[in-house]
Short mmCIF file of C-alpha atoms in Angstrom, two decimals:
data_model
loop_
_atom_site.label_atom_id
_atom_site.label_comp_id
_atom_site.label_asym_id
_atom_site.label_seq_id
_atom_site.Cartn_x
_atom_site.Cartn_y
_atom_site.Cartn_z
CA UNK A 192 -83.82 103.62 -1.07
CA UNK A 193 -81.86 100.39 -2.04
CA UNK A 194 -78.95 98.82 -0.27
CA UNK A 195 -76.90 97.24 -3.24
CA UNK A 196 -73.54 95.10 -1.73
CA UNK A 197 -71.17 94.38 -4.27
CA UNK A 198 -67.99 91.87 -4.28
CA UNK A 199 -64.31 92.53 -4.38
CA UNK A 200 -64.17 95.25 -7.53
CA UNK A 201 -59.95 94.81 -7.61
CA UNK A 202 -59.85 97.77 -9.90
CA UNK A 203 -62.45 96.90 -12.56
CA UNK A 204 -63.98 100.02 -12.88
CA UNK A 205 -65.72 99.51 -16.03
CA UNK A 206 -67.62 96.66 -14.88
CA UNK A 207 -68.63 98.52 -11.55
CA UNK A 208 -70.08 101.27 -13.48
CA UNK A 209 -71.62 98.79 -15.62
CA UNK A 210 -72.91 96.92 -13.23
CA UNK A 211 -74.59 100.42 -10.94
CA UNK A 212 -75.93 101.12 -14.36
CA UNK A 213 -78.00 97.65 -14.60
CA UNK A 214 -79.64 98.18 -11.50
CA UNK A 215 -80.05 102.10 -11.86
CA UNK A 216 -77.89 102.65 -9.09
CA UNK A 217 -78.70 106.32 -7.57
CA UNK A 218 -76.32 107.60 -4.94
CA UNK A 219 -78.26 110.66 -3.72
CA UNK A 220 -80.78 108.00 -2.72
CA UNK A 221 -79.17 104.25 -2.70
CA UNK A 222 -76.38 102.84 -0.44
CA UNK A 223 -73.48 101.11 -2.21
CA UNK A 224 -71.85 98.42 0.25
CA UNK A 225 -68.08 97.15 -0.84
CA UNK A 226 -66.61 93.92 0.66
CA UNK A 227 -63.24 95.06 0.33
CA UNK A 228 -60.30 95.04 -2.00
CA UNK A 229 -61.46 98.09 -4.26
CA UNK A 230 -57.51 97.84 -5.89
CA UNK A 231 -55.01 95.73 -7.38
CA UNK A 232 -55.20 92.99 -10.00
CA UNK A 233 -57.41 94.45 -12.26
CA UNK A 234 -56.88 97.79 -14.88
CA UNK A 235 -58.19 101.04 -12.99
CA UNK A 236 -57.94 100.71 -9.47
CA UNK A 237 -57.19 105.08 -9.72
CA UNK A 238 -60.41 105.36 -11.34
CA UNK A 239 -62.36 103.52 -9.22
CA UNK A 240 -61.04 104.65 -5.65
CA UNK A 241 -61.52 108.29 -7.02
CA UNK A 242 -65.06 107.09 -7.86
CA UNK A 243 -65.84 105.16 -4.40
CA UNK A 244 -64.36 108.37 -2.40
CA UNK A 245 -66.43 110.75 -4.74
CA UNK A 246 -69.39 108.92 -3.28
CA UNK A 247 -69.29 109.96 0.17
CA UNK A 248 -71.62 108.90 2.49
CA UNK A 249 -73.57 106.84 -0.27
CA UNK A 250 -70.69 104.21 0.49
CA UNK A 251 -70.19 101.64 3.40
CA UNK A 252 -67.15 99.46 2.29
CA UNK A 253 -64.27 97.70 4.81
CA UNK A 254 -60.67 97.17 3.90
CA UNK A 255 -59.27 93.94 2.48
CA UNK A 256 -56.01 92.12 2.31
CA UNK A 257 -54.70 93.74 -0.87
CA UNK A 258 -56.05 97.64 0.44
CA UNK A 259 -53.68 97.25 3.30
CA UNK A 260 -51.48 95.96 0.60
CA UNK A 261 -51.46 99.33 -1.26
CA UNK A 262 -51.16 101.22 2.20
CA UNK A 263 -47.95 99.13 2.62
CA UNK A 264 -46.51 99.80 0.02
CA UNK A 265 -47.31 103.45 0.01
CA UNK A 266 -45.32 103.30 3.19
CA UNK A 267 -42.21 102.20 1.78
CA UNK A 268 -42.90 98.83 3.44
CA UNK A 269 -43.89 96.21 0.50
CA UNK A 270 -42.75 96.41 -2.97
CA UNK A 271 -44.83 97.47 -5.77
CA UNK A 272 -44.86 94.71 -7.95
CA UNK A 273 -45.78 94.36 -11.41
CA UNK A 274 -48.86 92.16 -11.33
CA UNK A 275 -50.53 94.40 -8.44
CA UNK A 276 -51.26 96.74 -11.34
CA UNK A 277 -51.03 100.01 -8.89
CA UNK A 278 -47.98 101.97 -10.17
CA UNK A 279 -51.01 104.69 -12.08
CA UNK A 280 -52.37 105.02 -8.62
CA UNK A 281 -49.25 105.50 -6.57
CA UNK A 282 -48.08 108.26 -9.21
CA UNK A 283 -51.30 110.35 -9.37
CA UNK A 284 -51.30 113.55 -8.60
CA UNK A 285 -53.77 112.82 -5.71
CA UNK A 286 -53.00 109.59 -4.58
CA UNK A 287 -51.51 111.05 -1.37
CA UNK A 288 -55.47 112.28 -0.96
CA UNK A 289 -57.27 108.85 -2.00
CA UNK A 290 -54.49 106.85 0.04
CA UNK A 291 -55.09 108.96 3.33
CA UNK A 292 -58.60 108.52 2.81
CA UNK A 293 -58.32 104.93 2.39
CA UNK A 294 -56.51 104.00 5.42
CA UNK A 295 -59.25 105.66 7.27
CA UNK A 296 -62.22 103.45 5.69
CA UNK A 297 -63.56 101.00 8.38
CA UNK A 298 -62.36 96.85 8.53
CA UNK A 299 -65.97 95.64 9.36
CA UNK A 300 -69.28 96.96 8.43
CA UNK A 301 -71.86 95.98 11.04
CA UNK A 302 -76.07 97.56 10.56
CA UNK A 303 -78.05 96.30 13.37
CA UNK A 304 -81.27 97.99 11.75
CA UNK A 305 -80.30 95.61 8.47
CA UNK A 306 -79.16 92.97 10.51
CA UNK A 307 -75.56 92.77 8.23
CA UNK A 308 -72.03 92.19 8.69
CA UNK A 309 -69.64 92.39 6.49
CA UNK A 310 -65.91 91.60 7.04
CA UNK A 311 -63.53 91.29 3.70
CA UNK A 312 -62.86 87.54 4.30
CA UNK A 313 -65.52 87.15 7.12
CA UNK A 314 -65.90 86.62 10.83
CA UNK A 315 -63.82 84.22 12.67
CA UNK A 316 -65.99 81.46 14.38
CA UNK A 317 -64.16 82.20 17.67
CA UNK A 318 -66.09 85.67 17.91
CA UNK A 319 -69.22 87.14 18.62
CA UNK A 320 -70.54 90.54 17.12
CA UNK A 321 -69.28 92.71 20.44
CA UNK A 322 -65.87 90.88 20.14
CA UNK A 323 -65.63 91.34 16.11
CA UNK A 324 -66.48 95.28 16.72
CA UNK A 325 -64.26 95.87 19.02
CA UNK A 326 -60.96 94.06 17.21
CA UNK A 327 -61.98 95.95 14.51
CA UNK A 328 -61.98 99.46 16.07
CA UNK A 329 -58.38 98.88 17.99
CA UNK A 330 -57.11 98.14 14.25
CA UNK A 331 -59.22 101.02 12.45
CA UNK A 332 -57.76 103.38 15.42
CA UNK A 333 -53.53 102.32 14.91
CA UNK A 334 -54.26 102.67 10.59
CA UNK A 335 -55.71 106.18 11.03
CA UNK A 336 -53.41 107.59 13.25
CA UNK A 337 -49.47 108.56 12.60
CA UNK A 338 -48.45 105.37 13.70
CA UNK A 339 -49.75 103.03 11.35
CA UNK A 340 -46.92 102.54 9.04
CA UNK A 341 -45.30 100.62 12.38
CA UNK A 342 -48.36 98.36 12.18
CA UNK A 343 -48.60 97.74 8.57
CA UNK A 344 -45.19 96.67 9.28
CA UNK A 345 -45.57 94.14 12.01
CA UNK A 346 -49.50 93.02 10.24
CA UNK A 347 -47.41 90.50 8.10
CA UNK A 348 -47.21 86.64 9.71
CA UNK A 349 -49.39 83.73 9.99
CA UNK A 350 -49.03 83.78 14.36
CA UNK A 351 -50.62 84.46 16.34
CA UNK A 352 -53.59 82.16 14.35
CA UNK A 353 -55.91 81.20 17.67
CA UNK A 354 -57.99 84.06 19.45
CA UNK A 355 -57.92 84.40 23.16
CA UNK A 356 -59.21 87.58 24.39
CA UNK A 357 -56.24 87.93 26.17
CA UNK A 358 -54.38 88.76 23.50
CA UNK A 359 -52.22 92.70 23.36
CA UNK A 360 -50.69 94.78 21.42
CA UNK A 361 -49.25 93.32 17.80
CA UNK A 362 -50.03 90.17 18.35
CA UNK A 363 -54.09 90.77 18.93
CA UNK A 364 -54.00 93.61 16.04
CA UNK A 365 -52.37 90.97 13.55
CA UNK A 366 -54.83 88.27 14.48
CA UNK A 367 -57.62 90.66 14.23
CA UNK A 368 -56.14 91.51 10.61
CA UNK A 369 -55.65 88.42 9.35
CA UNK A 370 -59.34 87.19 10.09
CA UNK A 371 -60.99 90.04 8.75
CA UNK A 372 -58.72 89.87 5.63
CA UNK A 373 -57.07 86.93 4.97
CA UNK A 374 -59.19 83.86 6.43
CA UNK A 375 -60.28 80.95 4.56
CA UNK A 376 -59.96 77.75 6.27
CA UNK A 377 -60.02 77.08 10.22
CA UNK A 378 -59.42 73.91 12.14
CA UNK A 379 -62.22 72.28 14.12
CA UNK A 380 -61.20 73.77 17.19
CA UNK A 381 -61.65 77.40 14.94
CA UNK A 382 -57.99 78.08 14.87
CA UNK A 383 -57.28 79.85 11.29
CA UNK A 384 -55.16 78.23 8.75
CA UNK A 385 -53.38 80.86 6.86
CA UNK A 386 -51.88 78.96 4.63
CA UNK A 387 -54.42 76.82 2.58
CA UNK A 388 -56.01 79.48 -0.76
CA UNK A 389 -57.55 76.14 -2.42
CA UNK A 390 -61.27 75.63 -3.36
CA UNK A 391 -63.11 73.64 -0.78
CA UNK A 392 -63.18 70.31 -2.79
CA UNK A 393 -59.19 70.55 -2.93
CA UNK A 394 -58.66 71.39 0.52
CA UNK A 395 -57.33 68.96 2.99
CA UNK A 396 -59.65 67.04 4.56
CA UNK A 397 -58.41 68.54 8.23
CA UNK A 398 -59.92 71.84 7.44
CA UNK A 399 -62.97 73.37 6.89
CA UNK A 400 -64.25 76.58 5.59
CA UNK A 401 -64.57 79.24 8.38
CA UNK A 402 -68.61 79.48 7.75
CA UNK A 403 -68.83 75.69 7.80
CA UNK A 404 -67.77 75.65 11.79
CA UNK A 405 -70.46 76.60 14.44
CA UNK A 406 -70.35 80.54 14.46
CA UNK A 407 -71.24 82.76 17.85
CA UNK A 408 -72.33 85.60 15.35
CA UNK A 409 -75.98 86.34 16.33
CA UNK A 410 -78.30 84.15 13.57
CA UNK A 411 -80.39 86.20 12.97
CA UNK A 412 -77.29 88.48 11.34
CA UNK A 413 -76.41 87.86 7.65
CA UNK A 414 -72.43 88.03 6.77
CA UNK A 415 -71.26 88.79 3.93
CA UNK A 416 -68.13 88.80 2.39
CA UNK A 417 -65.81 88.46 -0.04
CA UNK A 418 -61.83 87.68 -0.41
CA UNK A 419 -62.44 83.94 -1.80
CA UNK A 420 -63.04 84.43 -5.84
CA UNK A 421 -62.43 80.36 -6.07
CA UNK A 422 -65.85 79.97 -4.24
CA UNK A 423 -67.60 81.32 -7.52
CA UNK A 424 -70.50 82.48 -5.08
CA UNK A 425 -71.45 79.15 -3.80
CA UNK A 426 -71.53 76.78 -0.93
CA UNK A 427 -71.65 78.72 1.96
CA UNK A 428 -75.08 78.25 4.34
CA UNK A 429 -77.79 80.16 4.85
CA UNK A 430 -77.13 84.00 6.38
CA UNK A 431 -73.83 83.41 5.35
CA UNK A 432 -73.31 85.69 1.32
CA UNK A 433 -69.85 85.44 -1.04
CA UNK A 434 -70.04 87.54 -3.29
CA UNK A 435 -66.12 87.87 -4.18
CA UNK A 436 -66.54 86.01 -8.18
CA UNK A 437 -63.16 86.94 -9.38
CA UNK A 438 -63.82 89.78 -12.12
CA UNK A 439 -60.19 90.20 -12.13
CA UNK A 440 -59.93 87.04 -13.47
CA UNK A 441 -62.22 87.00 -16.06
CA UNK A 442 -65.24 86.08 -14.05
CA UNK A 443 -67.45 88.38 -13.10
CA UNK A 444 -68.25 91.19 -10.75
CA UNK A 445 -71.64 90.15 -8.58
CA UNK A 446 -74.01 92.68 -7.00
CA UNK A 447 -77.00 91.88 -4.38
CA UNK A 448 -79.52 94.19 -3.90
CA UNK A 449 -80.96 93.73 -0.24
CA UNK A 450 -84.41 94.76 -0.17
CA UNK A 451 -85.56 91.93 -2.70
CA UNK A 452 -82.59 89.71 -2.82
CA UNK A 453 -81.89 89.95 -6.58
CA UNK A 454 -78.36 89.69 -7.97
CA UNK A 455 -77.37 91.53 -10.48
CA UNK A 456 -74.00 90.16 -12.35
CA UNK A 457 -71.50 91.92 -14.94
CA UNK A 458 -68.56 89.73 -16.24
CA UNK A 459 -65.44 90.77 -16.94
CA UNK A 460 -64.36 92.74 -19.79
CA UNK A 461 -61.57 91.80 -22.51
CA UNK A 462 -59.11 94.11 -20.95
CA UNK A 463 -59.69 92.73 -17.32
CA UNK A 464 -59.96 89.61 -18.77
CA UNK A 465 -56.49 89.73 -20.26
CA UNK A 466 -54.85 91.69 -17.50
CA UNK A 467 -56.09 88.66 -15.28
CA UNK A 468 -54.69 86.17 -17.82
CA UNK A 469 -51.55 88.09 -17.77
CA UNK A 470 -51.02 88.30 -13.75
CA UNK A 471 -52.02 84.24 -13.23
CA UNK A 472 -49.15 83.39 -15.43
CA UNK A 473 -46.97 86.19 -12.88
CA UNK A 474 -48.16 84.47 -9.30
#
């Protein structure tokens, strides 16, 4: 059995197939792992949340920013806008099926036996494993149950942006949100900047990439994540993995394959390629 993790697919189905194919992918016997952020962006997010759900327990994945996206909008809450690519989707026959099953999908991945995290944009400096797990669960509980479109409504805002475990109600579920799914930079003092999407070398000089500030996650733990295409897959420190390399872009979708630390990479075809031109010129 193989563990294979694979970066932010953002509807690129063709690639993902692709890319299972190179490494002979075998879900009766392999484990797929999915940082997040399986829609939007690219050409066939349908096809490939019909394909992820089809997989069943073969698949760990965690939500990302622009999953609770589609949930929001499937809500009546956000608009569906043209350059999120997920009007197919929201009009399939099923999509009340896939969307329900989405919004039940976990926010953080963690495999003691493995030793692996995985969080869409990461783990917050300010928390340890316990602390991480348990954020996640009081979030995974309010999307799951009848309540969540009152959450998905009240998830949108940069504040509260320091952790104190303290924290209740909306306040602690936003924070726990927005680092799981939206973090990039942090302060020294590991309050999150929400605001900054820049590559490192363009950042101001006053931040610093969450994974750059000392972490309480366990080292002997590897995190991996995605969320941050502009990274390209590079620069982070050891037991620390991007694998998010923007295949909705043009750039490619990256796989790792655990057990021998071999990445496997597809890039982008012309029509993702394109689409991705298209929606840069729409941001």
């Amino acid at each position: 059995m193989a563990t294979y993790l694979i970066g932010d697919v953002h509807g690129c189905f063709d690639e993902l197939q692709a890319l299972l194919a190179q490494a002979n992918f075998e879900p009766h016997q392999d484990q797929l792992w999915l940082t997040g952020d399986l829609v939007a962006r690219g050409p066939d997010s349908l096809a490939v949340l019909r394909y992820v759900r089809s997989l069943g327990p073969a698949v760990r994945m965690v939500l990302g920013n622009h999953d609770l996206h589609l949930l929001a909008i499937y809500a009546g809450i956000s608009r569906n806008k043209p350059k999120d690519n997920l009007t197919p989707l929201l009009e399939a026959p099923d999509s009340d099926e896939l969307i329900n099953w989405l919004r039940r999908q976990p926010i953080l991945q963690v495999d003691h036996q493995r030793k692996l995290i995985m969080g869409h944009a990461g783990i917050t400096p300010q928390w340890d494993i316990a602390t991480a797990q348990q954020c996640a669960r009081e979030v995974e509980a309010v999307l799951s149950s009848s309540c969540y479109p009152l959450f998905l409504d009240a998830m949108y805002g940069d504040m509260p942006n320091n952790w104190t475990p303290e924290m209740i109600g909306l306040a602690r579920l936003r924070f726990s949100t927005n680092a799981l799914t939206r973090m990039r930079y942090c302060f020294p003092n590991g309050q999150l900047d929400m605001i900054c999407k820049d590559a490192p070398t363009d950042a101001p000089s006053m931040l610093k990439p969450w994974f750059e500030l000392p972490r309480q996650v366990d080292p002997d733990y590897t995190v991996i994540f995605g969320h941050w295409a502009s990274l390209e897959g590079n620069g982070t420190p050891e037991g620390i993995i991007a694998l998010d390399t923007g295949c909705c872009w043009g750039g490619e979708l990256t796989m790792l394959r655990w057990e021998d630390k071999q990445f496997f990479t597809q890039p982008a075809s012309q029509r993702a390629t394109l689409d991705g031109q298209n929606l840069l010129t729409d941001i």
